[in-house]
Amino acid sequence: MALFMKVTNNSPMIPFLRLIVLFVLCYKTKGLIKLPPNVTIPALIAFGDSIVDSGNNNHIKTLIKCNFPPYGKDFLENVPTGRFCNGKIPSDIIAEELGIKEYVPAYLDPYLKPNDLLTGVSFASGASGYDPLTSELMSVIPLSTQLDLFKEYINKLKGIVGEDNTNFIIEKSLYVVVGGSDDIANTYFDAQARLQYDIYAYTDLMSNSASNFLQEIYKLGGRRMFVFGAPPIGCLPSQRTVQGGILRTCAEKLNYVAKLFNLKLSNNIDSLNSNLPKSRVTYVDVYTPLLDIILNPQKYGYKIVDKGCCGTGLIEAAVLCNPFVNTCYNVSEYVFWDSYHPTEGVYRKLVEILTKTYLGGLL
């Protein structure tokens, strides 16, 4: 049975479907962020890596999966959905606080309903990156394919609500784009798969690829974009273990590359906004607030910053964080859930900081 029926401009279903669209866009969850009366953000659409992958990797052949316990320990009904976290991830929390919906589903989820599409989905794939080689090494969904899926999504929307309503949704939605961490940590440093580049050339490759990707979203109609910079990668527990020496200190070389990439990404975004009419592309500095949490955990109510809650917390992530390892007793004391990803609690603190700082630039 076809999930989506084709709707033509002359179809008698058009008026009825427009009513459905208006109902879905107006009947939202109660968000903490109050938008101005003349501003509408009908949907949230996510691209990138594991920070906003809500389960797409469940449906591809890769080892980079987390659709098993203890992942999802604090998600709805304790279900491991494929989110690389104990609970909600940033795309879910932003959508929740904007009053769009409670969580953003994975586009490849076979149980998606038409109403899910109207309010946004995630195309992200854990372990993807701006460098095409990054997704190839991990057998995950590259950004180019995420764009192809987005085009397919647009056509499905047209089949449900018609072209005019689709154009409205695409233009007014918020696009959350997250990438760079896996390029730097996995491809460049751990796998050493780009030895032909020095760090300056490699961050050029990353930032130029990011710029091209954002332009593709713009060409397809997207205007409002939150583009996350790289975090302090060298302070992630896994990178402390692999790159931080016997004392597992923050690997400052990785942090330096992250900051270098962030500077270039920010500059490229400034250029895009100058050259793309009506664009609202916003560089989001994740590095500074997350580093502050790591360096001053007591200020935020945390105790443990150098290891994750899952297993030993030193290296466990994805398949290494599984039902056969122990998890910490009190996740609220930890900054990181596994050795690579923050807890839901940290994501909530970051989203609160980021929306206060950057949301005005999108409106």
GROMACS .gro file of C-alpha atoms in nm:
model
  363
    1MET     CA    1   0.000   0.000   0.000
    2ALA     CA    2   0.140   0.340  -0.096
    3LEU     CA    3   0.199   0.566   0.199
    4PHE     CA    4   0.186   0.886  -0.008
    5MET     CA    5  -0.085   0.961  -0.263
    6LYS     CA    6  -0.022   1.187  -0.560
    7VAL     CA    7  -0.203   1.521  -0.544
    8THR     CA    8  -0.248   1.741  -0.850
    9ASN     CA    9  -0.324   2.113  -0.845
   10ASN     CA   10  -0.679   2.040  -0.967
   11SER     CA   11  -0.744   1.767  -0.713
   12PRO     CA   12  -1.060   1.810  -0.500
   13MET     CA   13  -0.844   1.700  -0.206
   14ILE     CA   14  -0.634   2.022  -0.216
   15PRO     CA   15  -0.858   2.238   0.009
   16PHE     CA   16  -0.887   1.956   0.262
   17LEU     CA   17  -0.514   1.892   0.264
   18ARG     CA   18  -0.441   2.261   0.311
   19LEU     CA   19  -0.659   2.252   0.619
   20ILE     CA   20  -0.454   1.955   0.744
   21VAL     CA   21  -0.132   2.148   0.683
   22LEU     CA   22  -0.261   2.450   0.873
   23PHE     CA   23  -0.372   2.225   1.159
   24VAL     CA   24  -0.035   2.048   1.179
   25LEU     CA   25   0.161   2.373   1.162
   26CYS     CA   26  -0.056   2.546   1.422
   27TYR     CA   27  -0.111   2.257   1.663
   28LYS     CA   28   0.236   2.221   1.808
   29THR     CA   29   0.387   2.112   2.134
   30LYS     CA   30   0.427   2.371   2.404
   31GLY     CA   31   0.771   2.520   2.344
   32LEU     CA   32   0.983   2.717   2.586
   33ILE     CA   33   1.090   2.963   2.317
   34LYS     CA   34   0.829   3.222   2.220
   35LEU     CA   35   0.859   3.335   1.860
   36PRO     CA   36   0.729   3.672   1.743
   37PRO     CA   37   0.366   3.657   1.620
   38ASN     CA   38   0.466   3.700   1.256
   39VAL     CA   39   0.734   3.427   1.261
   40THR     CA   40   0.667   3.062   1.179
   41ILE     CA   41   0.912   2.772   1.190
   42PRO     CA   42   0.700   2.481   1.064
   43ALA     CA   43   0.964   2.208   1.069
   44LEU     CA   44   1.315   2.115   1.175
   45ILE     CA   45   1.533   1.928   0.927
   46ALA     CA   46   1.871   1.784   1.029
   47PHE     CA   47   2.179   1.686   0.829
   48GLY     CA   48   2.519   1.562   0.934
   49ASP     CA   49   2.658   1.314   1.183
   50SER     CA   50   2.575   1.124   1.502
   51ILE     CA   51   2.493   1.438   1.699
   52VAL     CA   52   2.166   1.464   1.504
   53ASP     CA   53   2.123   1.108   1.370
   54SER     CA   54   1.796   0.985   1.517
   55GLY     CA   55   1.820   0.636   1.371
   56ASN     CA   56   1.912   0.642   1.002
   57ASN     CA   57   2.212   0.418   1.062
   58ASN     CA   58   1.972   0.149   1.184
   59HIS     CA   59   1.874   0.093   0.822
   60ILE     CA   60   2.213   0.069   0.650
   61LYS     CA   61   2.497  -0.183   0.660
   62THR     CA   62   2.747  -0.032   0.902
   63LEU     CA   63   2.900  -0.104   1.241
   64ILE     CA   64   2.822   0.252   1.350
   65LYS     CA   65   2.494   0.171   1.521
   66CYS     CA   66   2.338   0.220   1.862
   67ASN     CA   67   1.988   0.072   1.835
   68PHE     CA   68   2.044  -0.142   2.143
   69PRO     CA   69   2.075  -0.087   2.521
   70PRO     CA   70   2.209   0.096   2.707
   71TYR     CA   71   2.146   0.363   2.441
   72GLY     CA   72   1.804   0.517   2.487
   73LYS     CA   73   1.813   0.451   2.860
   74ASP     CA   74   1.637   0.782   2.928
   75PHE     CA   75   1.447   0.817   2.600
   76LEU     CA   76   1.072   0.764   2.562
   77GLU     CA   77   0.984   0.429   2.724
   78ASN     CA   78   1.359   0.353   2.745
   79VAL     CA   79   1.371   0.262   2.375
   80PRO     CA   80   1.709   0.252   2.195
   81THR     CA   81   1.605   0.428   1.874
   82GLY     CA   82   1.945   0.473   1.716
   83ARG     CA   83   2.023   0.804   1.886
   84PHE     CA   84   2.383   0.815   2.008
   85CYS     CA   85   2.280   0.927   2.355
   86ASN     CA   86   2.101   0.819   2.670
   87GLY     CA   87   1.804   1.035   2.568
   88LYS     CA   88   1.720   1.317   2.331
   89ILE     CA   89   1.972   1.471   2.094
   90PRO     CA   90   2.006   1.840   1.995
   91SER     CA   91   1.766   1.826   1.699
   92ASP     CA   92   1.496   1.681   1.927
   93ILE     CA   93   1.556   1.941   2.197
   94ILE     CA   94   1.556   2.237   1.957
   95ALA     CA   95   1.233   2.113   1.795
   96GLU     CA   96   1.081   2.064   2.140
   97GLU     CA   97   1.178   2.410   2.264
   98LEU     CA   98   1.052   2.576   1.946
   99GLY     CA   99   0.722   2.395   1.995
  100ILE     CA  100   0.749   2.206   1.664
  101LYS     CA  101   0.725   1.853   1.805
  102GLU     CA  102   0.865   1.630   2.076
  103TYR     CA  103   1.137   1.466   1.869
  104VAL     CA  104   1.267   1.460   1.511
  105PRO     CA  105   1.243   1.113   1.353
  106ALA     CA  106   1.490   0.953   1.115
  107TYR     CA  107   1.391   0.986   0.751
  108LEU     CA  108   1.470   0.618   0.686
  109ASP     CA  109   1.233   0.504   0.962
  110PRO     CA  110   0.990   0.270   0.780
  111TYR     CA  111   0.708   0.370   1.016
  112LEU     CA  112   0.712   0.741   0.925
  113LYS     CA  113   0.369   0.893   0.870
  114PRO     CA  114   0.283   1.186   0.639
  115ASN     CA  115   0.238   1.418   0.938
  116ASP     CA  116   0.594   1.336   1.048
  117LEU     CA  117   0.723   1.473   0.720
  118LEU     CA  118   0.531   1.799   0.755
  119THR     CA  119   0.717   1.893   1.072
  120GLY     CA  120   1.063   1.767   0.981
  121VAL     CA  121   1.297   1.470   0.980
  122SER     CA  122   1.666   1.392   1.016
  123PHE     CA  123   1.881   1.278   0.725
  124ALA     CA  124   2.195   1.261   0.940
  125SER     CA  125   2.414   0.954   0.965
  126GLY     CA  126   2.647   0.878   1.254
  127ALA     CA  127   3.019   0.899   1.156
  128SER     CA  128   2.951   1.108   0.844
  129GLY     CA  129   3.149   1.423   0.770
  130TYR     CA  130   3.227   1.705   0.530
  131ASP     CA  131   3.514   1.503   0.384
  132PRO     CA  132   3.353   1.238   0.154
  133LEU     CA  133   3.620   0.989   0.262
  134THR     CA  134   3.493   1.002   0.623
  135SER     CA  135   3.158   0.840   0.544
  136GLU     CA  136   3.323   0.599   0.302
  137LEU     CA  137   3.561   0.469   0.569
  138MET     CA  138   3.272   0.398   0.806
  139SER     CA  139   3.017   0.282   0.545
  140VAL     CA  140   2.763   0.546   0.643
  141ILE     CA  141   2.548   0.795   0.452
  142PRO     CA  142   2.755   1.076   0.294
  143LEU     CA  143   2.626   1.431   0.274
  144SER     CA  144   2.572   1.393  -0.101
  145THR     CA  145   2.328   1.108  -0.040
  146GLN     CA  146   2.166   1.300   0.246
  147LEU     CA  147   2.093   1.572  -0.012
  148ASP     CA  148   1.946   1.313  -0.247
  149LEU     CA  149   1.718   1.194   0.032
  150PHE     CA  150   1.619   1.557   0.097
  151LYS     CA  151   1.518   1.594  -0.269
  152GLU     CA  152   1.311   1.278  -0.237
  153TYR     CA  153   1.154   1.421   0.079
  154ILE     CA  154   1.057   1.741  -0.106
  155ASN     CA  155   0.884   1.538  -0.375
  156LYS     CA  156   0.696   1.341  -0.111
  157LEU     CA  157   0.583   1.665   0.051
  158LYS     CA  158   0.452   1.786  -0.285
  159GLY     CA  159   0.258   1.463  -0.316
  160ILE     CA  160   0.097   1.519   0.023
  161VAL     CA  161   0.027   1.892   0.037
  162GLY     CA  162   0.098   2.037  -0.307
  163GLU     CA  163   0.375   2.259  -0.435
  164ASP     CA  164   0.278   2.588  -0.267
  165ASN     CA  165   0.258   2.441   0.082
  166THR     CA  166   0.579   2.248   0.022
  167ASN     CA  167   0.761   2.565  -0.080
  168PHE     CA  168   0.636   2.733   0.238
  169ILE     CA  169   0.758   2.449   0.459
  170ILE     CA  170   1.099   2.429   0.288
  171GLU     CA  171   1.159   2.804   0.303
  172LYS     CA  172   1.046   2.863   0.661
  173SER     CA  173   1.192   2.553   0.825
  174LEU     CA  174   1.503   2.545   1.041
  175TYR     CA  175   1.792   2.338   0.908
  176VAL     CA  176   2.040   2.203   1.163
  177VAL     CA  177   2.372   2.098   1.011
  178VAL     CA  178   2.638   1.923   1.220
  179GLY     CA  179   2.970   1.793   1.094
  180GLY     CA  180   3.348   1.805   1.121
  181SER     CA  181   3.419   1.602   1.434
  182ASP     CA  182   3.451   1.268   1.257
  183ASP     CA  183   3.663   1.421   0.981
  184ILE     CA  184   3.915   1.550   1.234
  185ALA     CA  185   3.910   1.271   1.494
  186ASN     CA  186   3.853   0.963   1.279
  187THR     CA  187   3.975   1.036   0.927
  188TYR     CA  188   4.262   1.275   0.986
  189PHE     CA  189   4.409   1.172   1.321
  190ASP     CA  190   4.299   0.817   1.410
  191ALA     CA  191   4.295   0.657   1.063
  192GLN     CA  192   4.556   0.899   0.923
  193ALA     CA  193   4.379   0.860   0.590
  194ARG     CA  194   4.457   1.211   0.462
  195LEU     CA  195   4.832   1.228   0.509
  196GLN     CA  196   4.868   1.417   0.179
  197TYR     CA  197   4.714   1.720   0.353
  198ASP     CA  198   4.861   1.929   0.632
  199ILE     CA  199   4.611   2.063   0.885
  200TYR     CA  200   4.566   2.390   0.696
  201ALA     CA  201   4.488   2.219   0.367
  202TYR     CA  202   4.261   1.967   0.534
  203THR     CA  203   4.056   2.230   0.716
  204ASP     CA  204   4.028   2.410   0.381
  205LEU     CA  205   3.887   2.091   0.231
  206MET     CA  206   3.638   2.057   0.518
  207SER     CA  207   3.523   2.419   0.524
  208ASN     CA  208   3.488   2.441   0.145
  209SER     CA  209   3.289   2.119   0.140
  210ALA     CA  210   3.066   2.256   0.416
  211SER     CA  211   3.012   2.577   0.219
  212ASN     CA  212   2.918   2.382  -0.094
  213PHE     CA  213   2.675   2.170   0.105
  214LEU     CA  214   2.501   2.473   0.255
  215GLN     CA  215   2.468   2.624  -0.092
  216GLU     CA  216   2.296   2.307  -0.209
  217ILE     CA  217   2.040   2.337   0.073
  218TYR     CA  218   1.988   2.699  -0.032
  219LYS     CA  219   1.934   2.599  -0.398
  220LEU     CA  220   1.664   2.357  -0.283
  221GLY     CA  221   1.483   2.634  -0.097
  222GLY     CA  222   1.628   2.631   0.255
  223ARG     CA  223   1.699   2.971   0.409
  224ARG     CA  224   1.727   2.935   0.788
  225MET     CA  225   2.025   2.725   0.893
  226PHE     CA  226   2.200   2.654   1.221
  227VAL     CA  227   2.549   2.527   1.134
  228PHE     CA  228   2.729   2.381   1.434
  229GLY     CA  229   3.103   2.428   1.456
  230ALA     CA  230   3.328   2.148   1.578
  231PRO     CA  231   3.347   2.089   1.956
  232PRO     CA  232   3.669   2.065   2.159
  233ILE     CA  233   3.737   1.724   2.005
  234GLY     CA  234   4.059   1.667   2.192
  235CYS     CA  235   3.868   1.667   2.522
  236LEU     CA  236   3.627   1.390   2.425
  237PRO     CA  237   3.697   1.083   2.640
  238SER     CA  238   3.786   0.866   2.341
  239GLN     CA  239   4.036   1.121   2.213
  240ARG     CA  240   4.188   1.164   2.558
  241THR     CA  241   4.244   0.786   2.552
  242VAL     CA  242   4.382   0.766   2.197
  243GLN     CA  243   4.562   1.100   2.163
  244GLY     CA  244   4.600   1.237   2.517
  245GLY     CA  245   4.897   1.037   2.641
  246ILE     CA  246   4.929   0.834   2.959
  247LEU     CA  247   4.755   1.102   3.168
  248ARG     CA  248   4.465   1.126   2.920
  249THR     CA  249   4.476   1.503   2.906
  250CYS     CA  250   4.288   1.696   2.638
  251ALA     CA  251   4.463   1.642   2.304
  252GLU     CA  252   4.541   2.003   2.221
  253LYS     CA  253   4.645   1.931   1.862
  254LEU     CA  254   4.290   1.813   1.785
  255ASN     CA  255   4.144   2.116   1.962
  256TYR     CA  256   4.367   2.342   1.755
  257VAL     CA  257   4.245   2.184   1.431
  258ALA     CA  258   3.885   2.214   1.549
  259LYS     CA  259   3.933   2.586   1.616
  260LEU     CA  260   4.106   2.635   1.282
  261PHE     CA  261   3.817   2.466   1.101
  262ASN     CA  262   3.563   2.669   1.299
  263LEU     CA  263   3.728   2.996   1.199
  264LYS     CA  264   3.721   2.901   0.831
  265LEU     CA  265   3.363   2.773   0.855
  266SER     CA  266   3.249   3.094   1.021
  267ASN     CA  267   3.419   3.306   0.755
  268ASN     CA  268   3.263   3.100   0.476
  269ILE     CA  269   2.919   3.142   0.632
  270ASP     CA  270   2.967   3.519   0.647
  271SER     CA  271   3.047   3.510   0.276
  272LEU     CA  272   2.738   3.301   0.200
  273ASN     CA  273   2.511   3.544   0.380
  274SER     CA  274   2.660   3.829   0.179
  275ASN     CA  275   2.601   3.653  -0.153
  276LEU     CA  276   2.280   3.451  -0.108
  277PRO     CA  277   1.968   3.670  -0.099
  278LYS     CA  278   1.739   3.618   0.204
  279SER     CA  279   1.974   3.361   0.353
  280ARG     CA  280   1.985   3.326   0.730
  281VAL     CA  281   2.283   3.094   0.773
  282THR     CA  282   2.411   3.108   1.131
  283TYR     CA  283   2.743   2.975   1.253
  284VAL     CA  284   2.686   2.819   1.596
  285ASP     CA  285   2.985   2.811   1.830
  286VAL     CA  286   2.960   2.482   2.019
  287TYR     CA  287   3.329   2.477   2.109
  288THR     CA  288   3.324   2.754   2.371
  289PRO     CA  289   3.023   2.649   2.582
  290LEU     CA  290   3.110   2.279   2.579
  291LEU     CA  291   3.470   2.351   2.677
  292ASP     CA  292   3.343   2.567   2.962
  293ILE     CA  293   3.132   2.276   3.087
  294ILE     CA  294   3.433   2.044   3.063
  295LEU     CA  295   3.668   2.285   3.240
  296ASN     CA  296   3.417   2.401   3.502
  297PRO     CA  297   3.187   2.103   3.559
  298GLN     CA  298   3.086   2.202   3.912
  299LYS     CA  299   2.937   2.525   3.781
  300TYR     CA  300   2.692   2.317   3.577
  301GLY     CA  301   2.632   2.041   3.830
  302TYR     CA  302   2.865   1.775   3.689
  303LYS     CA  303   3.144   1.571   3.848
  304ILE     CA  304   3.301   1.353   3.577
  305VAL     CA  305   3.432   1.497   3.250
  306ASP     CA  306   3.709   1.263   3.132
  307LYS     CA  307   3.510   0.944   3.076
  308GLY     CA  308   3.165   0.843   2.962
  309CYS     CA  309   2.888   0.679   3.160
  310CYS     CA  310   2.893   0.366   2.943
  311GLY     CA  311   3.137   0.089   3.039
  312THR     CA  312   3.481   0.209   3.143
  313GLY     CA  313   3.397   0.535   2.966
  314LEU     CA  314   3.744   0.541   2.810
  315ILE     CA  315   3.674   0.409   2.459
  316GLU     CA  316   3.321   0.266   2.447
  317ALA     CA  317   3.095   0.408   2.175
  318ALA     CA  318   2.855   0.255   1.922
  319VAL     CA  319   2.894  -0.128   1.923
  320LEU     CA  320   3.143  -0.113   2.212
  321CYS     CA  321   2.873   0.044   2.429
  322ASN     CA  322   2.632  -0.249   2.443
  323PRO     CA  323   2.414  -0.454   2.682
  324PHE     CA  324   2.718  -0.649   2.804
  325VAL     CA  325   2.892  -0.351   2.964
  326ASN     CA  326   2.793  -0.173   3.282
  327THR     CA  327   2.672   0.184   3.287
  328CYS     CA  328   2.723   0.440   3.558
  329TYR     CA  329   2.474   0.463   3.842
  330ASN     CA  330   2.400   0.835   3.809
  331VAL     CA  331   2.424   0.967   3.453
  332SER     CA  332   2.343   1.319   3.573
  333GLU     CA  333   2.697   1.342   3.717
  334TYR     CA  334   2.857   1.282   3.376
  335VAL     CA  335   2.922   1.524   3.092
  336PHE     CA  336   2.953   1.237   2.843
  337TRP     CA  337   2.720   0.943   2.786
  338ASP     CA  338   2.969   0.732   2.592
  339SER     CA  339   3.328   0.812   2.503
  340TYR     CA  340   3.223   1.039   2.217
  341HIS     CA  341   2.878   1.187   2.282
  342PRO     CA  342   2.744   1.413   2.558
  343THR     CA  343   2.446   1.322   2.773
  344GLU     CA  344   2.098   1.459   2.711
  345GLY     CA  345   2.144   1.684   3.013
  346VAL     CA  346   2.450   1.848   2.858
  347TYR     CA  347   2.274   1.883   2.524
  348ARG     CA  348   1.990   2.064   2.699
  349LYS     CA  349   2.231   2.310   2.860
  350LEU     CA  350   2.403   2.368   2.528
  351VAL     CA  351   2.075   2.420   2.341
  352GLU     CA  352   1.961   2.668   2.603
  353ILE     CA  353   2.283   2.868   2.558
  354LEU     CA  354   2.282   2.842   2.179
  355THR     CA  355   1.920   2.936   2.119
  356LYS     CA  356   1.953   3.242   2.342
  357THR     CA  357   2.266   3.346   2.153
  358TYR     CA  358   2.177   3.269   1.792
  359LEU     CA  359   1.803   3.228   1.737
  360GLY     CA  360   1.744   3.599   1.679
  361GLY     CA  361   1.964   3.589   1.370
  362LEU     CA  362   1.729   3.344   1.202
  363LEU     CA  363   1.409   3.546   1.239
   0.00000   0.00000   0.00000
